[in-house]
Short mmCIF file of N, CA and C in Angstrom, two decimals:
data_model
loop_
_atom_site.label_atom_id
_atom_site.label_comp_id
_atom_site.label_asym_id
_atom_site.label_seq_id
_atom_site.Cartn_x
_atom_site.Cartn_y
_atom_site.Cartn_z
N ILE A 1 -29.16 47.88 -66.53
CA ILE A 1 -29.29 46.43 -66.62
C ILE A 1 -27.92 45.81 -66.48
N LYS A 2 -26.94 46.46 -67.17
CA LYS A 2 -25.59 45.93 -67.10
C LYS A 2 -25.09 45.97 -65.66
N GLU A 3 -25.42 47.03 -64.98
CA GLU A 3 -24.97 47.17 -63.61
C GLU A 3 -25.67 46.12 -62.74
N SER A 4 -26.95 45.86 -62.96
CA SER A 4 -27.68 44.86 -62.20
C SER A 4 -27.13 43.47 -62.48
N VAL A 5 -26.84 43.21 -63.75
CA VAL A 5 -26.28 41.92 -64.12
C VAL A 5 -24.91 41.77 -63.47
N GLY A 6 -24.11 42.78 -63.44
CA GLY A 6 -22.79 42.73 -62.83
C GLY A 6 -22.89 42.47 -61.34
N ILE A 7 -23.84 43.17 -60.68
CA ILE A 7 -24.03 42.98 -59.24
C ILE A 7 -24.53 41.56 -58.98
N THR A 8 -25.45 41.09 -59.83
CA THR A 8 -25.98 39.74 -59.66
C THR A 8 -24.88 38.71 -59.87
N ASN A 9 -24.09 38.93 -60.91
CA ASN A 9 -22.96 38.01 -61.17
C ASN A 9 -21.98 38.01 -60.00
N GLN A 10 -21.68 39.19 -59.51
CA GLN A 10 -20.74 39.30 -58.39
C GLN A 10 -21.35 38.61 -57.15
N PHE A 11 -22.67 38.83 -56.92
CA PHE A 11 -23.34 38.21 -55.79
C PHE A 11 -23.35 36.68 -55.94
N LEU A 12 -23.65 36.21 -57.16
CA LEU A 12 -23.66 34.77 -57.40
C LEU A 12 -22.26 34.17 -57.23
N LEU A 13 -21.27 34.88 -57.70
CA LEU A 13 -19.89 34.41 -57.57
C LEU A 13 -19.47 34.32 -56.11
N ILE A 14 -19.76 35.37 -55.35
CA ILE A 14 -19.38 35.40 -53.93
C ILE A 14 -20.21 34.36 -53.16
N SER A 15 -21.52 34.34 -53.40
CA SER A 15 -22.36 33.38 -52.68
C SER A 15 -22.03 31.95 -53.10
N GLY A 16 -21.69 31.71 -54.37
CA GLY A 16 -21.28 30.38 -54.83
C GLY A 16 -19.98 29.96 -54.18
N ALA A 17 -19.03 30.90 -54.09
CA ALA A 17 -17.74 30.58 -53.45
C ALA A 17 -17.95 30.30 -51.96
N ALA A 18 -18.78 31.11 -51.32
CA ALA A 18 -19.06 30.89 -49.90
C ALA A 18 -19.77 29.56 -49.70
N THR A 19 -20.76 29.27 -50.58
CA THR A 19 -21.47 28.00 -50.49
C THR A 19 -20.51 26.84 -50.71
N LEU A 20 -19.61 26.98 -51.67
CA LEU A 20 -18.61 25.94 -51.94
C LEU A 20 -17.71 25.72 -50.74
N VAL A 21 -17.25 26.79 -50.10
CA VAL A 21 -16.38 26.67 -48.93
C VAL A 21 -17.15 25.99 -47.79
N VAL A 22 -18.41 26.44 -47.56
CA VAL A 22 -19.21 25.84 -46.50
C VAL A 22 -19.48 24.36 -46.80
N ALA A 23 -19.79 24.07 -48.07
CA ALA A 23 -20.04 22.67 -48.46
C ALA A 23 -18.79 21.83 -48.27
N LEU A 24 -17.63 22.34 -48.66
CA LEU A 24 -16.38 21.60 -48.47
C LEU A 24 -16.10 21.35 -46.99
N LEU A 25 -16.35 22.36 -46.16
CA LEU A 25 -16.14 22.17 -44.72
C LEU A 25 -17.11 21.12 -44.17
N LEU A 26 -18.36 21.18 -44.59
CA LEU A 26 -19.34 20.19 -44.14
C LEU A 26 -18.94 18.79 -44.60
N VAL A 27 -18.52 18.66 -45.85
CA VAL A 27 -18.09 17.35 -46.37
C VAL A 27 -16.89 16.86 -45.58
N TYR A 28 -15.94 17.72 -45.28
CA TYR A 28 -14.75 17.34 -44.53
C TYR A 28 -15.13 16.82 -43.15
N PHE A 29 -16.00 17.54 -42.43
CA PHE A 29 -16.37 17.13 -41.08
C PHE A 29 -17.20 15.84 -41.09
N PHE A 30 -18.13 15.73 -42.05
CA PHE A 30 -18.91 14.50 -42.14
C PHE A 30 -18.04 13.32 -42.54
N ALA A 31 -17.10 13.54 -43.45
CA ALA A 31 -16.19 12.46 -43.87
C ALA A 31 -15.33 12.02 -42.69
N ARG A 32 -14.83 12.97 -41.91
CA ARG A 32 -14.04 12.61 -40.73
C ARG A 32 -14.87 11.82 -39.74
N ARG A 33 -16.13 12.19 -39.61
CA ARG A 33 -17.01 11.49 -38.68
C ARG A 33 -17.21 10.04 -39.12
N PHE A 34 -17.26 9.78 -40.42
CA PHE A 34 -17.44 8.42 -40.91
C PHE A 34 -16.12 7.66 -41.00
N ILE A 35 -15.05 8.36 -41.27
CA ILE A 35 -13.75 7.69 -41.46
C ILE A 35 -13.09 7.35 -40.12
N ARG A 36 -13.28 8.16 -39.10
CA ARG A 36 -12.64 7.92 -37.80
C ARG A 36 -12.97 6.53 -37.24
N PRO A 37 -14.23 6.10 -37.20
CA PRO A 37 -14.49 4.74 -36.69
C PRO A 37 -13.90 3.65 -37.58
N ILE A 38 -13.89 3.89 -38.88
CA ILE A 38 -13.31 2.90 -39.79
C ILE A 38 -11.81 2.77 -39.54
N ARG A 39 -11.15 3.89 -39.34
CA ARG A 39 -9.71 3.85 -39.04
C ARG A 39 -9.45 3.14 -37.70
N GLU A 40 -10.29 3.42 -36.72
CA GLU A 40 -10.11 2.76 -35.43
C GLU A 40 -10.34 1.26 -35.55
N LEU A 41 -11.36 0.86 -36.30
CA LEU A 41 -11.59 -0.57 -36.55
C LEU A 41 -10.41 -1.19 -37.27
N SER A 42 -9.86 -0.48 -38.21
CA SER A 42 -8.69 -0.98 -38.95
C SER A 42 -7.50 -1.14 -38.01
N ARG A 43 -7.32 -0.19 -37.10
CA ARG A 43 -6.22 -0.26 -36.13
C ARG A 43 -6.39 -1.47 -35.21
N VAL A 44 -7.61 -1.69 -34.73
CA VAL A 44 -7.89 -2.83 -33.85
C VAL A 44 -7.65 -4.14 -34.60
N ALA A 45 -8.10 -4.22 -35.85
CA ALA A 45 -7.89 -5.43 -36.64
C ALA A 45 -6.40 -5.66 -36.88
N GLY A 46 -5.63 -4.60 -37.10
CA GLY A 46 -4.18 -4.73 -37.25
C GLY A 46 -3.52 -5.26 -35.99
N SER A 47 -3.99 -4.79 -34.84
CA SER A 47 -3.46 -5.30 -33.57
C SER A 47 -3.76 -6.78 -33.42
N MET A 48 -4.96 -7.17 -33.80
CA MET A 48 -5.33 -8.59 -33.72
C MET A 48 -4.46 -9.42 -34.66
N ALA A 49 -4.14 -8.88 -35.83
CA ALA A 49 -3.29 -9.61 -36.77
C ALA A 49 -1.90 -9.83 -36.19
N ARG A 50 -1.45 -8.93 -35.32
CA ARG A 50 -0.14 -9.07 -34.66
C ARG A 50 -0.27 -9.83 -33.34
N LEU A 51 -1.43 -10.45 -33.11
CA LEU A 51 -1.72 -11.25 -31.92
C LEU A 51 -1.71 -10.43 -30.63
N ASP A 52 -2.04 -9.13 -30.75
CA ASP A 52 -2.21 -8.26 -29.59
C ASP A 52 -3.71 -8.10 -29.39
N PHE A 53 -4.26 -8.83 -28.43
CA PHE A 53 -5.71 -8.84 -28.24
C PHE A 53 -6.15 -7.87 -27.14
N SER A 54 -5.24 -7.05 -26.65
CA SER A 54 -5.60 -6.11 -25.59
C SER A 54 -6.26 -4.85 -26.16
N ASP A 55 -6.04 -4.56 -27.42
CA ASP A 55 -6.61 -3.37 -28.05
C ASP A 55 -8.09 -3.61 -28.34
N ARG A 56 -8.94 -2.66 -27.98
CA ARG A 56 -10.38 -2.80 -28.18
C ARG A 56 -10.94 -1.58 -28.92
N TYR A 57 -12.04 -1.79 -29.60
CA TYR A 57 -12.76 -0.70 -30.26
C TYR A 57 -13.56 0.04 -29.20
N LYS A 58 -13.39 1.37 -29.14
CA LYS A 58 -14.02 2.15 -28.08
C LYS A 58 -15.13 3.05 -28.59
N GLY A 59 -15.48 2.91 -29.85
CA GLY A 59 -16.53 3.75 -30.42
C GLY A 59 -17.89 3.45 -29.82
N SER A 60 -18.77 4.43 -29.93
CA SER A 60 -20.11 4.24 -29.40
C SER A 60 -21.11 4.62 -30.49
N GLY A 61 -22.30 4.27 -30.28
CA GLY A 61 -23.34 4.59 -31.25
C GLY A 61 -24.21 3.38 -31.49
N ARG A 62 -25.13 3.56 -32.41
CA ARG A 62 -26.06 2.49 -32.73
C ARG A 62 -26.06 2.19 -34.22
N ASP A 63 -24.98 2.46 -34.86
CA ASP A 63 -24.91 2.21 -36.30
C ASP A 63 -24.18 0.91 -36.59
N GLU A 64 -24.01 0.61 -37.86
CA GLU A 64 -23.39 -0.64 -38.28
C GLU A 64 -21.93 -0.72 -37.85
N LEU A 65 -21.23 0.42 -37.86
CA LEU A 65 -19.83 0.43 -37.45
C LEU A 65 -19.68 0.09 -35.97
N ALA A 66 -20.58 0.57 -35.14
CA ALA A 66 -20.54 0.24 -33.71
C ALA A 66 -20.82 -1.25 -33.53
N ASP A 67 -21.77 -1.80 -34.30
CA ASP A 67 -22.03 -3.24 -34.23
C ASP A 67 -20.80 -4.03 -34.66
N LEU A 68 -20.16 -3.57 -35.73
CA LEU A 68 -18.94 -4.23 -36.20
C LEU A 68 -17.84 -4.15 -35.13
N GLY A 69 -17.70 -3.01 -34.48
CA GLY A 69 -16.71 -2.86 -33.42
C GLY A 69 -16.98 -3.79 -32.26
N THR A 70 -18.25 -3.94 -31.88
CA THR A 70 -18.62 -4.86 -30.82
C THR A 70 -18.28 -6.29 -31.20
N SER A 71 -18.57 -6.64 -32.45
CA SER A 71 -18.25 -8.00 -32.93
C SER A 71 -16.74 -8.24 -32.93
N ILE A 72 -15.97 -7.25 -33.35
CA ILE A 72 -14.50 -7.39 -33.36
C ILE A 72 -13.99 -7.54 -31.92
N ASN A 73 -14.54 -6.77 -30.99
CA ASN A 73 -14.12 -6.90 -29.59
C ASN A 73 -14.44 -8.30 -29.05
N SER A 74 -15.61 -8.80 -29.39
CA SER A 74 -15.99 -10.14 -28.96
C SER A 74 -15.06 -11.19 -29.57
N MET A 75 -14.77 -11.05 -30.85
CA MET A 75 -13.88 -11.98 -31.53
C MET A 75 -12.48 -11.92 -30.93
N SER A 76 -12.03 -10.72 -30.60
CA SER A 76 -10.70 -10.56 -30.00
C SER A 76 -10.62 -11.25 -28.65
N ALA A 77 -11.65 -11.10 -27.84
CA ALA A 77 -11.65 -11.76 -26.52
C ALA A 77 -11.68 -13.27 -26.68
N SER A 78 -12.48 -13.74 -27.63
CA SER A 78 -12.56 -15.18 -27.86
C SER A 78 -11.23 -15.74 -28.36
N LEU A 79 -10.60 -15.04 -29.29
CA LEU A 79 -9.30 -15.48 -29.80
C LEU A 79 -8.23 -15.46 -28.71
N GLU A 80 -8.27 -14.44 -27.87
CA GLU A 80 -7.30 -14.35 -26.77
C GLU A 80 -7.44 -15.55 -25.84
N HIS A 81 -8.67 -15.90 -25.51
CA HIS A 81 -8.93 -17.05 -24.63
C HIS A 81 -8.49 -18.34 -25.31
N THR A 82 -8.83 -18.50 -26.58
CA THR A 82 -8.49 -19.73 -27.31
C THR A 82 -6.97 -19.88 -27.45
N ILE A 83 -6.29 -18.81 -27.78
CA ILE A 83 -4.83 -18.89 -27.93
C ILE A 83 -4.18 -19.16 -26.58
N SER A 84 -4.72 -18.59 -25.53
CA SER A 84 -4.19 -18.89 -24.19
C SER A 84 -4.35 -20.37 -23.87
N ASP A 85 -5.53 -20.93 -24.19
CA ASP A 85 -5.74 -22.36 -23.97
C ASP A 85 -4.79 -23.20 -24.81
N LEU A 86 -4.58 -22.79 -26.06
CA LEU A 86 -3.66 -23.53 -26.94
C LEU A 86 -2.23 -23.48 -26.41
N LYS A 87 -1.83 -22.33 -25.89
CA LYS A 87 -0.48 -22.23 -25.33
C LYS A 87 -0.33 -23.15 -24.12
N SER A 88 -1.36 -23.20 -23.27
CA SER A 88 -1.31 -24.09 -22.11
C SER A 88 -1.24 -25.54 -22.54
N ALA A 89 -2.06 -25.89 -23.52
CA ALA A 89 -2.06 -27.27 -24.03
C ALA A 89 -0.72 -27.60 -24.67
N ASN A 90 -0.13 -26.64 -25.36
CA ASN A 90 1.17 -26.86 -26.00
C ASN A 90 2.26 -27.09 -24.94
N LEU A 91 2.24 -26.31 -23.87
CA LEU A 91 3.21 -26.51 -22.79
C LEU A 91 3.05 -27.88 -22.15
N GLN A 92 1.79 -28.28 -21.93
CA GLN A 92 1.54 -29.61 -21.36
C GLN A 92 2.02 -30.70 -22.29
N LEU A 93 1.79 -30.51 -23.58
CA LEU A 93 2.24 -31.49 -24.58
C LEU A 93 3.77 -31.58 -24.59
N LEU A 94 4.46 -30.44 -24.52
CA LEU A 94 5.92 -30.46 -24.47
C LEU A 94 6.41 -31.20 -23.22
N TYR A 95 5.74 -30.96 -22.09
CA TYR A 95 6.11 -31.64 -20.86
C TYR A 95 5.91 -33.15 -21.02
N ASP A 96 4.77 -33.53 -21.60
CA ASP A 96 4.48 -34.96 -21.80
C ASP A 96 5.50 -35.61 -22.74
N VAL A 97 5.89 -34.89 -23.80
CA VAL A 97 6.87 -35.43 -24.74
C VAL A 97 8.22 -35.61 -24.05
N GLU A 98 8.62 -34.63 -23.22
CA GLU A 98 9.87 -34.75 -22.46
C GLU A 98 9.83 -35.95 -21.52
N ALA A 99 8.71 -36.10 -20.83
CA ALA A 99 8.56 -37.22 -19.89
C ALA A 99 8.62 -38.55 -20.65
N LYS A 100 7.97 -38.61 -21.79
CA LYS A 100 7.99 -39.83 -22.61
C LYS A 100 9.40 -40.12 -23.10
N THR A 101 10.14 -39.09 -23.51
CA THR A 101 11.52 -39.28 -23.96
C THR A 101 12.39 -39.80 -22.83
N ARG A 102 12.24 -39.20 -21.63
CA ARG A 102 13.01 -39.67 -20.48
C ARG A 102 12.65 -41.12 -20.14
N GLN A 103 11.37 -41.43 -20.23
CA GLN A 103 10.92 -42.79 -19.94
C GLN A 103 11.48 -43.78 -20.96
N ASP A 104 11.50 -43.40 -22.24
CA ASP A 104 12.07 -44.27 -23.27
C ASP A 104 13.56 -44.48 -23.06
N GLU A 105 14.27 -43.41 -22.69
CA GLU A 105 15.71 -43.54 -22.42
C GLU A 105 15.96 -44.46 -21.23
N ALA A 106 15.14 -44.31 -20.19
CA ALA A 106 15.30 -45.18 -19.01
C ALA A 106 14.99 -46.63 -19.39
N ARG A 107 13.98 -46.83 -20.23
CA ARG A 107 13.62 -48.18 -20.66
C ARG A 107 14.77 -48.80 -21.48
N ARG A 108 15.37 -48.02 -22.37
CA ARG A 108 16.49 -48.53 -23.16
C ARG A 108 17.67 -48.90 -22.26
N ALA A 109 17.97 -48.03 -21.29
CA ALA A 109 19.07 -48.31 -20.37
C ALA A 109 18.78 -49.57 -19.56
N PHE A 110 17.53 -49.71 -19.13
CA PHE A 110 17.14 -50.88 -18.36
C PHE A 110 17.29 -52.15 -19.19
N ILE A 111 16.82 -52.13 -20.42
CA ILE A 111 16.92 -53.31 -21.29
C ILE A 111 18.39 -53.64 -21.56
N THR A 112 19.21 -52.61 -21.76
CA THR A 112 20.63 -52.84 -21.98
C THR A 112 21.26 -53.51 -20.76
N ASN A 113 20.93 -53.02 -19.58
CA ASN A 113 21.47 -53.61 -18.35
C ASN A 113 20.98 -55.04 -18.15
N VAL A 114 19.70 -55.29 -18.40
CA VAL A 114 19.14 -56.63 -18.23
C VAL A 114 19.80 -57.60 -19.20
N SER A 115 19.94 -57.17 -20.46
CA SER A 115 20.55 -58.09 -21.44
C SER A 115 22.00 -58.38 -21.06
N HIS A 116 22.70 -57.39 -20.53
CA HIS A 116 24.07 -57.62 -20.08
C HIS A 116 24.09 -58.61 -18.92
N GLU A 117 23.17 -58.42 -17.97
CA GLU A 117 23.11 -59.30 -16.81
C GLU A 117 22.72 -60.73 -17.20
N LEU A 118 21.94 -60.90 -18.26
CA LEU A 118 21.55 -62.24 -18.69
C LEU A 118 22.63 -62.92 -19.54
N LYS A 119 23.44 -62.15 -20.22
CA LYS A 119 24.46 -62.73 -21.10
C LYS A 119 25.50 -63.54 -20.30
N THR A 120 25.91 -63.01 -19.17
CA THR A 120 26.94 -63.68 -18.39
C THR A 120 26.50 -65.06 -17.91
N PRO A 121 25.36 -65.19 -17.25
CA PRO A 121 24.95 -66.54 -16.81
C PRO A 121 24.71 -67.49 -17.98
N ILE A 122 24.15 -66.98 -19.05
CA ILE A 122 23.89 -67.85 -20.21
C ILE A 122 25.20 -68.35 -20.80
N ALA A 123 26.19 -67.47 -20.88
CA ALA A 123 27.50 -67.88 -21.40
C ALA A 123 28.14 -68.93 -20.50
N LEU A 124 28.05 -68.73 -19.17
CA LEU A 124 28.62 -69.70 -18.23
C LEU A 124 27.89 -71.04 -18.32
N ILE A 125 26.57 -71.01 -18.37
CA ILE A 125 25.80 -72.25 -18.47
C ILE A 125 26.17 -72.98 -19.76
N GLY A 126 26.27 -72.23 -20.84
CA GLY A 126 26.63 -72.85 -22.12
C GLY A 126 28.01 -73.48 -22.09
N ALA A 127 28.97 -72.74 -21.52
CA ALA A 127 30.34 -73.25 -21.47
C ALA A 127 30.43 -74.50 -20.59
N TYR A 128 29.80 -74.47 -19.41
CA TYR A 128 29.87 -75.62 -18.51
C TYR A 128 29.09 -76.81 -19.07
N ALA A 129 27.97 -76.55 -19.73
CA ALA A 129 27.21 -77.64 -20.34
C ALA A 129 28.03 -78.28 -21.46
N GLU A 130 28.72 -77.46 -22.23
CA GLU A 130 29.57 -77.99 -23.30
C GLU A 130 30.72 -78.81 -22.71
N GLY A 131 31.26 -78.31 -21.58
CA GLY A 131 32.32 -79.07 -20.91
C GLY A 131 31.83 -80.43 -20.43
N LEU A 132 30.63 -80.48 -19.91
CA LEU A 132 30.06 -81.77 -19.49
C LEU A 132 29.82 -82.68 -20.69
N LYS A 133 29.34 -82.08 -21.75
CA LYS A 133 29.05 -82.86 -22.96
C LYS A 133 30.33 -83.45 -23.54
N GLU A 134 31.41 -82.68 -23.52
CA GLU A 134 32.68 -83.13 -24.07
C GLU A 134 33.43 -84.02 -23.07
N ASP A 135 32.87 -84.19 -21.91
CA ASP A 135 33.44 -85.02 -20.86
C ASP A 135 34.81 -84.50 -20.43
N ILE A 136 34.87 -83.14 -20.28
CA ILE A 136 36.11 -82.52 -19.82
C ILE A 136 36.29 -82.75 -18.33
N ALA A 137 35.17 -82.81 -17.64
CA ALA A 137 35.22 -82.98 -16.20
C ALA A 137 35.58 -84.42 -15.88
N ASP A 138 36.82 -84.61 -15.43
CA ASP A 138 37.26 -85.96 -15.01
C ASP A 138 36.83 -86.18 -13.58
N GLY A 139 36.06 -87.15 -13.40
CA GLY A 139 35.68 -87.53 -12.05
C GLY A 139 34.36 -86.91 -11.64
N ALA A 140 33.81 -87.48 -10.60
CA ALA A 140 32.50 -87.06 -10.10
C ALA A 140 32.57 -85.69 -9.45
N ALA A 141 33.71 -85.36 -8.83
CA ALA A 141 33.84 -84.07 -8.14
C ALA A 141 33.78 -82.92 -9.15
N ASN A 142 34.48 -83.08 -10.25
CA ASN A 142 34.45 -82.03 -11.29
C ASN A 142 33.07 -81.92 -11.92
N ARG A 143 32.42 -83.06 -12.18
CA ARG A 143 31.08 -83.04 -12.75
C ARG A 143 30.11 -82.36 -11.79
N ASP A 144 30.23 -82.66 -10.53
CA ASP A 144 29.37 -82.02 -9.53
C ASP A 144 29.62 -80.51 -9.50
N TYR A 145 30.89 -80.11 -9.59
CA TYR A 145 31.23 -78.68 -9.61
C TYR A 145 30.58 -78.01 -10.82
N TYR A 146 30.72 -78.63 -12.00
CA TYR A 146 30.14 -78.08 -13.22
C TYR A 146 28.61 -77.95 -13.07
N CYS A 147 27.99 -78.98 -12.53
CA CYS A 147 26.54 -78.97 -12.33
C CYS A 147 26.13 -77.89 -11.33
N GLU A 148 26.93 -77.73 -10.27
CA GLU A 148 26.63 -76.69 -9.27
C GLU A 148 26.70 -75.30 -9.90
N VAL A 149 27.72 -75.07 -10.74
CA VAL A 149 27.84 -73.76 -11.41
C VAL A 149 26.63 -73.53 -12.31
N ILE A 150 26.24 -74.55 -13.07
CA ILE A 150 25.07 -74.43 -13.95
C ILE A 150 23.82 -74.14 -13.13
N GLU A 151 23.63 -74.86 -12.02
CA GLU A 151 22.47 -74.64 -11.17
C GLU A 151 22.48 -73.24 -10.56
N ASP A 152 23.68 -72.79 -10.12
CA ASP A 152 23.81 -71.48 -9.50
C ASP A 152 23.46 -70.37 -10.51
N GLU A 153 23.99 -70.48 -11.72
CA GLU A 153 23.73 -69.46 -12.76
C GLU A 153 22.26 -69.50 -13.19
N ALA A 154 21.67 -70.70 -13.26
CA ALA A 154 20.25 -70.82 -13.59
C ALA A 154 19.40 -70.17 -12.51
N GLN A 155 19.82 -70.33 -11.25
CA GLN A 155 19.10 -69.72 -10.14
C GLN A 155 19.19 -68.19 -10.22
N LYS A 156 20.38 -67.65 -10.56
CA LYS A 156 20.54 -66.19 -10.72
C LYS A 156 19.62 -65.67 -11.83
N MET A 157 19.57 -66.39 -12.96
CA MET A 157 18.70 -65.97 -14.06
C MET A 157 17.24 -66.01 -13.65
N SER A 158 16.87 -67.04 -12.91
CA SER A 158 15.49 -67.17 -12.44
C SER A 158 15.12 -66.00 -11.53
N GLU A 159 16.04 -65.66 -10.63
CA GLU A 159 15.81 -64.54 -9.72
C GLU A 159 15.69 -63.22 -10.49
N LEU A 160 16.54 -63.04 -11.49
CA LEU A 160 16.51 -61.83 -12.31
C LEU A 160 15.19 -61.74 -13.08
N ILE A 161 14.71 -62.85 -13.58
CA ILE A 161 13.44 -62.87 -14.32
C ILE A 161 12.28 -62.57 -13.38
N LYS A 162 12.34 -63.08 -12.12
CA LYS A 162 11.30 -62.76 -11.15
C LYS A 162 11.25 -61.26 -10.89
N ARG A 163 12.42 -60.63 -10.73
CA ARG A 163 12.49 -59.18 -10.51
C ARG A 163 11.91 -58.41 -11.71
N LEU A 164 12.27 -58.88 -12.90
CA LEU A 164 11.73 -58.25 -14.11
C LEU A 164 10.22 -58.33 -14.15
N THR A 165 9.69 -59.49 -13.82
CA THR A 165 8.25 -59.70 -13.81
C THR A 165 7.58 -58.76 -12.78
N MET A 166 8.21 -58.62 -11.63
CA MET A 166 7.65 -57.71 -10.61
C MET A 166 7.70 -56.27 -11.08
N LEU A 167 8.77 -55.89 -11.78
CA LEU A 167 8.87 -54.51 -12.29
C LEU A 167 7.84 -54.22 -13.35
N MET A 168 7.59 -55.22 -14.19
CA MET A 168 6.61 -55.02 -15.26
C MET A 168 5.21 -54.97 -14.70
#
């Protein structure tokens, strides 16, 4: 009986160890089969987080992980298209802002030039009108000269205003 018990114990020990090794190998291979797609999905999601949308999930099957991979691929393509559109819109916006800035600078320069061009005739008209008022112009010839200068400067201002109106 002791010998039978010893043989049985030895058989159980060897068969238990063999079963344990086989079970561990089976668990390892099944775990790898389930973990591999999860790792690949994680890698693809990491690429998307770094804005690299060229990486795709290549797994196959009909399980939930394959569905998730298909959804991630679809989301990646959609994000790539959307970000591309946003970049194009951003470039167009930058171009528009530059054009607007150039236009504002040209408008400021134009207004500065116009105000300078208007100051001179206004100053001359004011000075000659004050001279007439103070009766500095002795004689009709001087008064006529003063009036001619005022008329000439008024005509220049009128012409400048016509040009401005046409530009606007």
